[in-house]
Amino acid sequence: MLNAAADKRWHGRFALALLLAPALLWLGSLIILPHADLAVLSFRERVGPRQYSASLAQYKTFFTEPLYWHVFLRTAVMSVIATFMTLLLAFPIAWIIAKLARGRAGSLLFIICLIPFWVSETVRTLGWMILLRESGVLPALLVKLGLTDVPVELLYRDATIMVGLVYTSLLFMVVPLVSSLESLDNSLIEAAYDLGAGGLSILRSIVIPHAAPGITAGCIVVFMLTLGNYLTPTLLGGKNSQWFTEQIYTQFITRFNWEQGAAFGFLLLGLSTALVMVGLRLSGQRFGDVMRRT
Amino acid sequence: MSTPDLVADSVVKRFADHVAVDSLSFSVKRGSFFSILGPSGCGKTTLLRMIAGFIAPDSGDIAIGGKSMRDVAPNRRPVNMVFQQLALFPMMSVGENVAFGLARRGMPKAERLKRSNAMLERVSLGGAADKRVDELSGGQRQRVAIARSLVLEPTLLLLDEPLGALDLKLREHMKIELKQLQAAFGTTFVYITHDQSEALVLSDHVGVMSHGRFEQLGTPQDLYYRPQTPFVAGFVGANNRIVGRATGTDGAILEVTTADGWVVRALKSGSIAAGDAVEVFVRPEVAILARNAATLPPDQPHHSGQVQSVLFDGANSAVLLQEERTRREFRIALPQTGQFSDLKPQEKVAFSFDPARAVCFAARAGAAGTDA
């Protein structure tokens, strides 16, 4: 009797372990192992051919070379702005999908948001280039409308990078927002309206507090995607993009300085973690609650 | 006489192909408790939402406190609503919920706090201001929802089946509490419900609604004792319904014969000619039960039947009979004397009822020949 029960419990644990195995394997071999190796790399310095010693030199370089931390800060600020703009743009879209569109219209709108993501990010970004480059569609249109005398180069500007980043991130903001707005009981909005609140006041005191976990979740996802984006800033910003992931790429691939690249990688990880924590603290959200909503 | 707090004047609302509210006019006296009673889909929710301002009538006008509410948004009306699911704000404390409307009026925080606390005190929730909404019981939440509205001192308080979500025991308790609250505050309440017992217990006046119209508007006693339409007779309170044809008259009393030959007598309501299809309604408590027909009142027509089942429910106990010849079901309330406590199924009994207390209507279209 007792044996059978123990057996059963053992079976249960075995099944759980089996179910978790792929995830643990993935986490261990693709995330933890490489990062452990990178951590080791970042804390050493080449002192001679095939000779390395432990040192903080890689991190020191980052702080002493203005270009590096300048790019680092620029990436952080641009990512925060891109996240905020994505939120501003995604909120009305999510509101329409969750509250105003009924039945099939809602799903249709959702699919319209989703369709661009069937195309690879590279192709989508190249599409932007076709539209915005000097000989592209939009500058030609501006000339035709008489707004500019000669075609303007619209690529390689910060605003262009921003447009690309927001466009790439939109869906990842819309999805958590829609799910959190859908769970908002319409009668709460009506009750607030009935008690004398106007539109803005309802948004501030009812809608945003209710959707806060969804807003935070969307912001975290978009911020991390933006901060770690390589393709969009490089293609749309060209040499002017000065995105931190480019610096990492350069260190690893062009300069073959893996130690420096690894240190940059960890700095970026530290930056995203720190900013997410600050964001959570500022919005008064708990990480666990937020993750359950995504 | 003061102006009524609510006046509806030929209010119409159509949705696509059906008329939800059909040219309705009524008024509600200041300080009274008015209920709109009707089955689901009768248009009562639409009517309430028009009063609150969430939907606009297609034609007609609604005046509150003597002022037309045309083009007045819900947040500008002197009306507050208690929602069916209460719609308390879960992101706020109890105190913040009650103070919400005051804050929207730009009242300073200290004054807001004073008023909301005083209001909570009045609904016996003093000290609950800092609690979260989900820490309260169903009845307490109900009181918060009412307090949240009443603190704004509205001309009208609208209540949209607020007791529907509560369990039976609490519902009975809240009925009494609602009535006491209304009496204490003196605010005009407009209450919608599909539960006739809620409407009868709570209201000063009830409008019985069906298919977008009021079938009858009157005091609970009027509706119960003097129903004017077969719908009201069938909907308000329990009633035995007997369908047949008018076969004779004796002054105001009509003789009705069912298709299978049972003859009953009832008071005529409206004009009915001999041979017309009619519906007779007899309240269970109007009929008198006897084991021996000789003990029945001699001036009433006697009927005989067989006990089908005894429905014991304390003071509301009843017996379900089958009329002897036609096997039609007939329900009689058991007297509280206990003389029938040993009644058994299959037992043969006699019964009678005063024809003057039974009512007979011309049958509604499509209702003839069918049994309740």
XYZ file of C-alpha atoms in Angstrom:
666
model
C 0.000 0.000 0.000
C 2.639 2.421 1.168
C 4.930 1.277 -1.601
C 2.286 1.873 -4.222
C 1.775 5.421 -2.994
C 5.501 6.109 -2.991
C 5.712 4.592 -6.454
C 2.966 6.863 -7.669
C 4.648 9.909 -6.267
C 7.900 8.907 -7.921
C 6.096 8.462 -11.233
C 4.594 11.909 -10.853
C 7.969 13.486 -10.275
C 9.497 11.611 -13.162
C 6.748 12.807 -15.486
C 7.247 16.404 -14.301
C 10.999 16.164 -14.850
C 10.418 14.732 -18.308
C 8.044 17.555 -19.183
C 10.438 20.210 -17.942
C 13.501 18.624 -19.537
C 13.349 20.401 -22.934
C 12.895 23.792 -21.301
C 15.678 23.175 -18.791
C 17.967 21.838 -21.502
C 17.285 24.903 -23.628
C 17.837 27.252 -20.722
C 20.977 25.501 -19.584
C 22.711 24.940 -22.889
C 21.679 28.039 -24.796
C 21.380 30.702 -22.122
C 23.281 29.827 -18.977
C 26.302 28.048 -20.475
C 27.152 30.690 -23.095
C 26.611 33.465 -20.583
C 28.879 31.771 -18.065
C 31.520 31.550 -20.772
C 30.988 35.200 -21.749
C 31.273 36.212 -18.120
C 34.636 34.493 -17.898
C 35.712 36.113 -21.172
C 34.720 39.595 -20.043
C 36.872 39.412 -16.923
C 40.145 38.560 -18.665
C 42.730 40.370 -20.713
C 45.085 39.155 -23.419
C 48.620 39.696 -22.221
C 50.423 37.738 -24.957
C 49.733 35.161 -27.682
C 47.344 32.650 -26.128
C 48.092 34.150 -22.750
C 45.326 35.670 -20.639
C 45.092 37.054 -17.145
C 42.097 38.001 -15.016
C 41.412 41.741 -15.142
C 38.784 44.476 -15.219
C 40.419 46.123 -18.203
C 37.458 45.508 -20.534
C 35.051 47.338 -18.232
C 37.604 50.081 -17.640
C 37.864 50.707 -21.377
C 34.113 51.221 -21.518
C 34.178 53.990 -18.940
C 37.339 55.701 -20.175
C 36.444 55.728 -23.864
C 33.705 58.423 -24.308
C 32.403 56.902 -27.571
C 31.367 53.717 -25.835
C 29.351 55.144 -22.980
C 27.986 57.841 -25.205
C 26.564 55.189 -27.532
C 25.429 53.224 -24.498
C 23.430 56.139 -23.080
C 22.081 57.095 -26.498
C 20.808 53.545 -27.002
C 19.130 53.591 -23.593
C 17.429 56.965 -24.106
C 16.287 56.158 -27.649
C 14.897 52.818 -26.451
C 12.934 54.492 -23.670
C 11.513 57.029 -26.123
C 10.679 54.289 -28.651
C 8.915 52.287 -25.936
C 6.885 55.290 -24.872
C 5.915 56.137 -28.447
C 4.933 52.536 -29.100
C 2.700 52.672 -26.019
C 1.047 55.902 -27.182
C 0.378 54.435 -30.615
C -0.640 50.951 -29.444
C -3.079 52.072 -26.744
C -5.769 53.474 -29.060
C -5.340 50.477 -31.384
C -5.736 48.058 -28.470
C -8.721 50.045 -27.192
C -10.454 49.806 -30.556
C -9.765 46.071 -30.828
C -10.751 45.282 -27.239
C -13.686 47.633 -26.661
C -15.104 49.191 -29.797
C -14.832 46.584 -32.564
C -17.379 43.803 -32.169
C -16.846 40.144 -32.990
C -15.237 39.650 -36.377
C -14.165 43.256 -36.809
C -11.965 42.874 -33.722
C -10.244 39.755 -35.012
C -9.829 41.377 -38.418
C -8.065 44.382 -36.889
C -5.875 42.050 -34.899
C -4.915 40.153 -38.052
C -4.087 43.445 -39.789
C -1.652 44.145 -36.943
C -0.230 40.641 -37.243
C 0.148 40.329 -41.025
C 3.351 42.415 -41.343
C 5.013 39.922 -39.015
C 4.610 37.130 -41.537
C 7.355 38.874 -43.507
C 10.858 38.626 -42.091
C 12.182 41.627 -40.213
C 14.952 42.118 -42.784
C 12.504 42.338 -45.657
C 10.215 44.666 -43.704
C 13.111 46.971 -42.896
C 14.287 46.902 -46.502
C 10.746 47.930 -47.393
C 11.187 51.033 -45.261
C 14.444 51.730 -47.093
C 12.674 51.534 -50.469
C 10.128 54.042 -49.196
C 12.515 56.473 -47.530
C 15.815 56.517 -49.469
C 16.698 59.553 -51.564
C 15.547 57.912 -54.796
C 12.637 56.264 -52.988
C 8.890 56.629 -53.026
C 8.305 59.186 -50.278
C 10.966 61.788 -51.307
C 9.686 61.574 -54.908
C 6.153 62.157 -53.656
C 7.296 65.187 -51.640
C 8.868 66.707 -54.750
C 5.749 66.000 -56.784
C 3.581 67.718 -54.159
C 5.934 70.680 -54.303
C 6.883 70.401 -50.649
C 10.595 70.018 -51.427
C 12.631 71.141 -54.451
C 14.906 68.140 -54.596
C 14.457 64.629 -53.195
C 15.495 64.552 -49.542
C 17.376 61.682 -47.979
C 15.015 60.428 -45.288
C 17.214 57.517 -44.214
C 20.059 57.712 -41.703
C 18.235 60.013 -39.282
C 17.303 59.386 -35.673
C 13.639 59.905 -36.506
C 13.872 57.195 -39.148
C 15.359 54.772 -36.634
C 12.545 55.651 -34.258
C 9.883 54.988 -36.900
C 11.445 51.601 -37.652
C 11.719 50.644 -33.983
C 8.126 51.600 -33.193
C 6.867 49.760 -36.259
C 8.774 46.602 -35.323
C 7.575 46.679 -31.713
C 3.927 47.620 -32.170
C 2.476 44.112 -32.087
C 4.326 43.221 -28.897
C 2.648 46.170 -27.192
C -0.790 45.650 -28.717
C -1.135 42.013 -27.604
C -0.740 42.486 -23.825
C -2.762 45.715 -23.966
C -5.673 44.032 -25.746
C -5.769 41.201 -23.237
C -5.679 43.549 -20.271
C -8.283 45.906 -21.738
C -10.575 43.043 -22.670
C -10.717 41.994 -19.035
C -11.911 45.459 -18.018
C -15.615 45.254 -17.197
C -17.506 47.831 -19.271
C -19.836 48.519 -16.363
C -16.863 49.992 -14.436
C -16.472 52.587 -17.175
C -20.205 53.254 -17.188
C -20.254 53.507 -13.398
C -17.455 56.078 -13.444
C -19.255 57.990 -16.177
C -22.480 57.816 -14.170
C -20.708 59.143 -11.071
C -19.678 62.252 -12.956
C -16.302 61.388 -14.451
C -15.318 62.604 -17.919
C -13.266 60.741 -20.511
C -9.799 61.726 -19.281
C -10.717 61.147 -15.683
C -12.037 57.653 -16.505
C -8.846 56.891 -18.409
C -6.688 58.016 -15.500
C -8.603 56.562 -12.587
C -10.149 53.380 -14.043
C -8.642 52.259 -17.352
C -4.949 52.824 -16.728
C -4.911 51.337 -13.192
C -6.724 48.292 -14.535
C -4.457 47.925 -17.558
C -1.265 48.727 -15.633
C 0.078 45.155 -15.581
C -0.540 44.851 -19.327
C 1.034 48.245 -19.994
C 4.076 47.321 -17.927
C 4.392 43.914 -19.584
C 4.195 45.451 -23.054
C 6.718 48.133 -22.128
C 9.193 45.581 -20.759
C 8.964 43.406 -23.866
C 9.211 46.339 -26.268
C 12.034 47.968 -24.334
C 14.095 44.777 -24.322
C 13.443 44.116 -28.005
C 14.409 47.686 -28.898
C 17.510 47.779 -26.764
C 18.730 44.513 -28.252
C 17.669 45.311 -31.815
C 20.509 45.238 -34.317
C 18.938 45.106 -37.742
C 16.613 48.109 -37.671
C 19.076 50.726 -36.353
C 21.834 49.443 -38.628
C 19.775 49.411 -41.834
C 17.739 52.576 -41.230
C 20.407 54.537 -39.331
C 23.473 53.484 -41.271
C 26.726 54.720 -39.840
C 24.912 57.365 -37.799
C 22.830 54.872 -35.910
C 25.366 54.404 -33.097
C 23.420 51.586 -31.503
C 25.100 49.678 -28.720
C 24.460 46.255 -30.266
C 26.520 47.456 -33.229
C 29.438 48.077 -30.893
C 29.121 44.550 -29.596
C 28.983 43.199 -33.156
C 32.055 45.202 -34.087
C 34.018 43.911 -31.129
C 33.147 40.287 -31.821
C 33.242 40.182 -35.612
C 35.336 43.071 -36.935
C 37.847 43.606 -34.168
C 37.820 39.995 -33.059
C 38.035 41.322 -29.506
C 35.736 38.811 -27.797
C 36.759 39.937 -24.346
C 35.613 43.508 -25.006
C 32.450 42.296 -26.744
C 31.565 40.064 -23.819
C 31.998 42.939 -21.378
C 29.711 45.120 -23.537
C 27.163 42.317 -23.626
C 27.071 42.207 -19.856
C 26.812 45.959 -19.597
C 23.791 45.865 -21.899
C 22.230 43.102 -19.831
C 22.849 45.162 -16.692
C 21.327 48.228 -18.340
C 18.132 46.495 -19.430
C 17.710 44.827 -16.034
C 18.270 48.110 -14.187
C 15.853 50.076 -16.370
C 13.159 47.410 -16.118
C 13.491 47.456 -12.333
C 13.259 51.245 -12.277
C 10.196 51.068 -14.509
C 8.526 48.522 -12.243
C 9.303 50.597 -9.182
C 7.969 53.782 -10.775
C 4.711 52.134 -11.882
C 4.303 50.276 -8.588
C 3.994 46.907 -10.332
C 5.331 43.543 -9.237
C 7.336 41.497 -11.760
C 5.401 38.299 -11.055
C 1.998 39.979 -11.624
C 3.204 41.553 -14.830
C 4.608 38.329 -16.256
C 1.371 36.504 -15.566
C -0.412 38.999 -17.800
C 1.806 38.564 -20.845
C -48.130 69.201 -5.200
C -44.419 69.128 -5.974
C -43.167 68.282 -9.452
C -42.512 64.595 -9.968
C -38.830 63.591 -9.863
C -39.122 61.598 -13.042
C -41.445 62.130 -15.973
C -41.280 59.999 -19.098
C -43.290 61.316 -22.018
C -44.010 58.925 -24.920
C -40.507 57.477 -24.812
C -39.683 55.182 -27.734
C -36.567 53.122 -28.383
C -36.144 50.737 -31.311
C -33.321 48.283 -31.903
C -33.094 47.199 -35.544
C -36.425 45.458 -36.084
C -37.903 45.331 -32.596
C -39.336 47.994 -30.371
C -37.675 47.781 -26.950
C -39.614 50.619 -25.356
C -42.931 51.442 -26.973
C -44.243 54.952 -26.386
C -44.055 54.831 -22.624
C -45.325 57.620 -20.390
C -45.284 57.665 -16.606
C -44.179 59.794 -13.695
C -42.574 59.020 -10.370
C -43.444 61.041 -7.291
C -40.692 62.641 -5.218
C -39.397 60.400 -2.463
C -41.197 57.284 -3.616
C -39.936 53.823 -4.393
C -40.900 52.947 -7.944
C -40.297 49.519 -9.442
C -40.383 48.371 -13.014
C -41.248 44.699 -13.017
C -41.040 42.500 -16.054
C -39.569 39.334 -17.525
C -36.155 39.517 -19.187
C -36.334 41.121 -22.612
C -39.360 43.274 -21.758
C -37.366 46.496 -22.239
C -36.904 47.456 -18.607
C -33.102 47.625 -18.813
C -33.337 49.760 -21.949
C -35.699 52.101 -20.118
C -33.372 52.377 -17.136
C -30.367 53.051 -19.364
C -32.305 55.815 -21.091
C -33.056 57.408 -17.731
C -29.368 57.144 -16.800
C -28.432 58.615 -20.179
C -26.391 55.732 -21.603
C -28.746 55.472 -24.547
C -30.896 58.170 -26.096
C -34.603 57.660 -26.811
C -35.593 57.673 -30.491
C -38.472 59.976 -29.624
C -40.199 61.298 -26.558
C -38.612 63.013 -23.598
C -37.403 62.175 -20.122
C -37.459 64.896 -17.489
C -35.697 64.548 -14.157
C -36.445 66.969 -11.349
C -38.529 68.997 -13.803
C -35.729 69.437 -16.363
C -35.613 67.773 -19.766
C -32.658 65.422 -20.050
C -32.397 65.612 -23.820
C -28.706 65.774 -24.836
C -27.554 65.703 -21.219
C -24.650 63.250 -20.792
C -24.797 60.635 -17.981
C -22.060 62.408 -16.028
C -24.128 65.612 -16.021
C -27.445 64.101 -14.912
C -28.699 64.328 -11.336
C -29.076 60.565 -11.458
C -26.922 57.775 -10.157
C -27.127 54.101 -10.814
C -26.457 50.953 -8.831
C -25.319 48.408 -11.393
C -26.413 44.800 -11.579
C -22.896 43.528 -10.824
C -22.396 46.635 -8.620
C -19.316 47.738 -10.636
C -17.327 48.792 -7.591
C -13.840 49.914 -8.577
C -11.456 47.117 -7.549
C -8.448 49.404 -7.944
C -9.672 51.647 -5.127
C -10.395 51.257 -1.444
C -13.960 51.349 -0.126
C -13.504 54.982 0.948
C -12.122 55.988 -2.450
C -15.055 54.282 -4.134
C -17.516 56.317 -2.110
C -15.545 59.539 -2.585
C -15.082 58.991 -6.341
C -18.033 61.090 -7.449
C -17.224 63.854 -4.968
C -13.650 64.004 -6.260
C -14.972 64.368 -9.814
C -16.903 67.415 -8.632
C -13.640 68.924 -7.492
C -14.471 68.810 -3.787
C -11.424 69.340 -1.529
C -9.977 66.185 -0.043
C -10.814 66.920 3.590
C -14.480 67.576 2.801
C -14.583 64.494 0.583
C -13.218 62.322 3.347
C -15.686 63.729 5.857
C -18.686 63.133 3.624
C -17.684 59.668 2.459
C -16.991 58.553 6.022
C -20.310 59.961 7.186
C -22.062 58.127 4.351
C -20.317 54.856 5.200
C -21.419 55.369 8.784
C -25.027 55.737 7.640
C -24.953 52.439 5.773
C -23.351 50.778 8.845
C -19.937 50.450 7.248
C -18.120 52.909 9.500
C -14.434 51.992 9.689
C -14.459 50.054 6.428
C -13.087 52.983 4.395
C -9.581 51.571 4.116
C -10.644 48.047 3.219
C -10.260 46.651 -0.254
C -13.497 46.007 -2.130
C -12.856 42.251 -2.315
C -12.548 42.040 1.458
C -16.245 42.842 1.847
C -19.150 40.409 1.864
C -21.851 40.516 -0.801
C -24.227 42.541 1.359
C -21.535 45.007 2.366
C -20.547 45.541 -1.264
C -24.183 46.233 -2.013
C -24.208 48.927 0.634
C -20.979 50.460 -0.709
C -22.528 50.636 -4.188
C -25.562 52.416 -2.780
C -23.447 54.705 -0.589
C -21.250 55.596 -3.575
C -24.340 56.861 -5.392
C -26.246 58.416 -2.489
C -23.268 60.465 -1.307
C -23.811 62.564 -4.453
C -27.370 63.329 -3.293
C -28.955 62.489 -6.646
C -32.528 63.357 -7.487
C -33.028 59.784 -8.597
C -31.296 56.570 -7.670
C -31.578 53.880 -10.324
C -31.124 50.265 -9.302
C -30.606 47.612 -11.954
C -31.564 44.272 -10.351
C -28.935 44.793 -7.659
C -30.070 41.763 -5.649
C -29.857 39.330 -8.539
C -26.341 38.173 -7.763
C -26.971 37.469 -4.073
C -27.998 34.156 -2.544
C -31.553 33.745 -1.337
C -31.026 34.409 2.363
C -28.994 37.558 1.765
C -31.485 38.704 -0.853
C -34.327 38.528 1.672
C -32.215 40.470 4.141
C -31.156 43.116 1.606
C -34.760 43.663 0.541
C -35.583 44.897 4.017
C -32.385 46.905 4.175
C -33.068 48.612 0.845
C -36.524 49.627 1.982
C -35.165 51.020 5.219
C -32.393 52.887 3.393
C -34.883 54.444 1.020
C -37.087 55.512 3.900
C -34.100 56.948 5.787
C -32.673 58.929 2.848
C -35.972 59.897 1.236
C -34.338 59.711 -2.202
C -36.546 58.653 -5.097
C -35.630 55.092 -6.080
C -36.320 53.590 -9.485
C -35.773 49.886 -9.243
C -35.932 47.308 -11.983
C -36.386 43.630 -11.336
C -37.885 40.455 -12.755
C -38.625 39.210 -9.241
C -42.243 40.043 -8.396
C -41.684 39.496 -4.681
C -38.925 42.166 -4.627
C -41.205 44.587 -6.439
C -44.177 43.914 -4.142
C -42.201 44.139 -0.906
C -40.160 47.240 -1.772
C -42.291 49.509 -3.863
C -44.801 52.263 -3.401
C -45.711 51.908 -7.057
C -44.937 49.219 -9.598
C -45.100 49.314 -13.380
C -45.496 45.841 -14.820
C -43.746 45.853 -18.162
C -44.130 43.550 -21.122
C -43.019 44.037 -24.723
C -41.959 47.613 -24.133
C -45.226 48.754 -22.577
C -46.667 48.999 -19.096
C -49.389 46.405 -18.694
C -50.457 48.012 -15.448
C -49.149 50.717 -13.184
C -50.281 50.799 -9.595
C -49.617 50.001 -5.980
C -48.469 46.442 -5.154
C -51.949 45.849 -3.672
C -53.612 46.961 -6.923
C -51.479 44.600 -8.957
C -52.116 41.701 -6.651
C -55.804 42.092 -5.927
C -56.984 43.961 -9.006
C -54.909 42.878 -11.993
C -56.112 44.555 -15.163
C -54.618 42.232 -17.729
C -54.088 38.475 -17.884
C -50.325 39.120 -18.100
C -50.310 40.906 -14.741
C -52.532 38.247 -13.174
C -50.145 35.535 -14.366
C -46.894 37.359 -13.598
C -47.577 38.911 -10.203
C -48.000 36.310 -7.491
C -49.018 32.686 -7.893
C -52.251 32.076 -9.757
C -54.254 29.159 -11.101
C -55.028 29.767 -14.752
C -58.071 28.123 -16.295
C -58.725 28.554 -20.003
C -62.206 28.161 -21.406
C -65.158 29.872 -23.056
C -67.767 32.180 -21.568
C -70.977 30.199 -21.358
C -73.197 32.427 -19.238
C -73.396 35.560 -17.115
C -74.893 36.343 -13.767
C -74.457 40.090 -13.346
C -70.725 40.709 -13.058
C -70.031 37.012 -12.564
C -69.215 34.977 -15.632
C -69.680 31.258 -16.060
C -66.753 29.669 -17.879
C -66.623 26.174 -19.304
C -63.307 24.572 -20.229
C -62.902 22.537 -23.391
C -63.203 19.353 -21.322
C -66.310 20.492 -19.506
C -65.279 21.927 -16.137
C -67.525 24.819 -15.141
C -66.115 27.623 -12.956
C -67.337 31.107 -12.078
C -65.307 34.296 -11.904
C -65.596 38.088 -11.886
C -65.678 39.575 -15.384
C -62.935 42.070 -16.267
C -63.503 44.106 -19.411
C -66.121 43.304 -22.002
C -66.659 39.643 -22.742
C -69.455 38.261 -24.928
C -70.939 34.801 -24.617
C -68.810 32.253 -26.468
C -65.579 34.292 -26.191
C -62.350 32.536 -25.266
C -61.406 33.587 -21.748
C -58.752 33.067 -19.082
C -59.735 32.701 -15.435
C -57.250 33.351 -12.635
C -57.767 32.041 -9.113
C -55.239 32.774 -6.365
C -54.210 29.718 -4.328
C -55.189 31.449 -1.087
C -58.659 32.355 -2.373
C -59.696 28.708 -2.689
C -60.966 26.848 0.356
C -60.105 23.208 0.911
C -62.302 20.712 2.762
C -62.373 16.981 3.344
C -66.155 17.125 3.438
C -67.981 19.272 0.894
C -70.640 20.054 3.513
C -68.191 22.254 5.422
C -67.560 24.512 2.396
C -69.402 27.840 2.179
C -72.814 26.932 0.771
C -73.033 30.030 -1.468
C -69.931 29.074 -3.488
C -69.829 26.541 -6.313
C -68.247 23.336 -5.055
C -65.616 21.358 -6.907
C -63.974 18.068 -6.084
C -60.484 16.824 -6.666
C -57.768 14.409 -5.745
C -54.557 15.349 -3.957
C -51.620 15.031 -6.303
C -48.879 16.267 -4.010
C -48.451 18.259 -0.826
C -45.954 21.097 -1.180
C -44.804 21.809 2.351
C -43.008 25.148 2.687
C -43.814 26.408 6.181
C -46.179 29.341 5.965
C -46.285 29.067 2.164
C -47.398 25.434 2.110
C -49.801 24.438 -0.626
C -51.471 21.391 -2.039
C -51.559 20.495 -5.710
C -54.897 18.953 -6.709
C -56.335 17.422 -9.828
C -59.889 18.406 -10.573
C -61.771 15.140 -10.366
C -63.241 14.921 -13.849
C -60.837 16.867 -16.069
C -57.574 16.044 -14.199
C -56.649 19.737 -14.430
C -54.072 20.927 -11.907
C -55.263 23.343 -9.237
C -53.170 24.779 -6.448
C -54.590 25.687 -3.037
C -52.708 27.347 -0.183
C -52.938 25.348 3.038
C -54.372 27.189 6.032
C -52.034 27.662 8.981
C -54.351 25.858 11.388
C -52.663 22.525 10.735
C -55.981 20.809 10.049
C -54.599 19.411 6.766
C -51.177 18.446 8.081
C -52.024 14.771 7.576
C -53.158 15.235 3.979
C -51.923 12.394 1.748
C -51.594 12.100 -2.027
C -54.521 10.347 -3.732
C -56.901 11.549 -1.006
C -60.245 12.836 -2.310
C -61.087 16.401 -1.258
C -63.591 19.133 -2.026
C -62.814 22.790 -2.719
C -64.548 26.027 -3.592
C -63.677 29.656 -4.217
C -65.538 32.935 -4.105
C -66.260 33.850 -7.773
C -66.022 37.529 -6.838
C -62.366 37.013 -5.886
C -61.448 35.140 -9.059
C -60.940 37.210 -12.177
C -61.724 36.487 -15.797
C -60.193 38.166 -18.881
C -60.795 37.840 -22.592
C -58.078 35.459 -23.786
C -54.953 37.008 -25.275
C -54.315 36.369 -28.937
C -52.570 33.054 -29.321
C -53.218 32.069 -25.712
C -56.616 30.452 -26.198
C -56.841 26.744 -25.603
C -53.385 26.410 -24.068
C -52.910 25.681 -20.420
C -50.558 27.410 -18.060
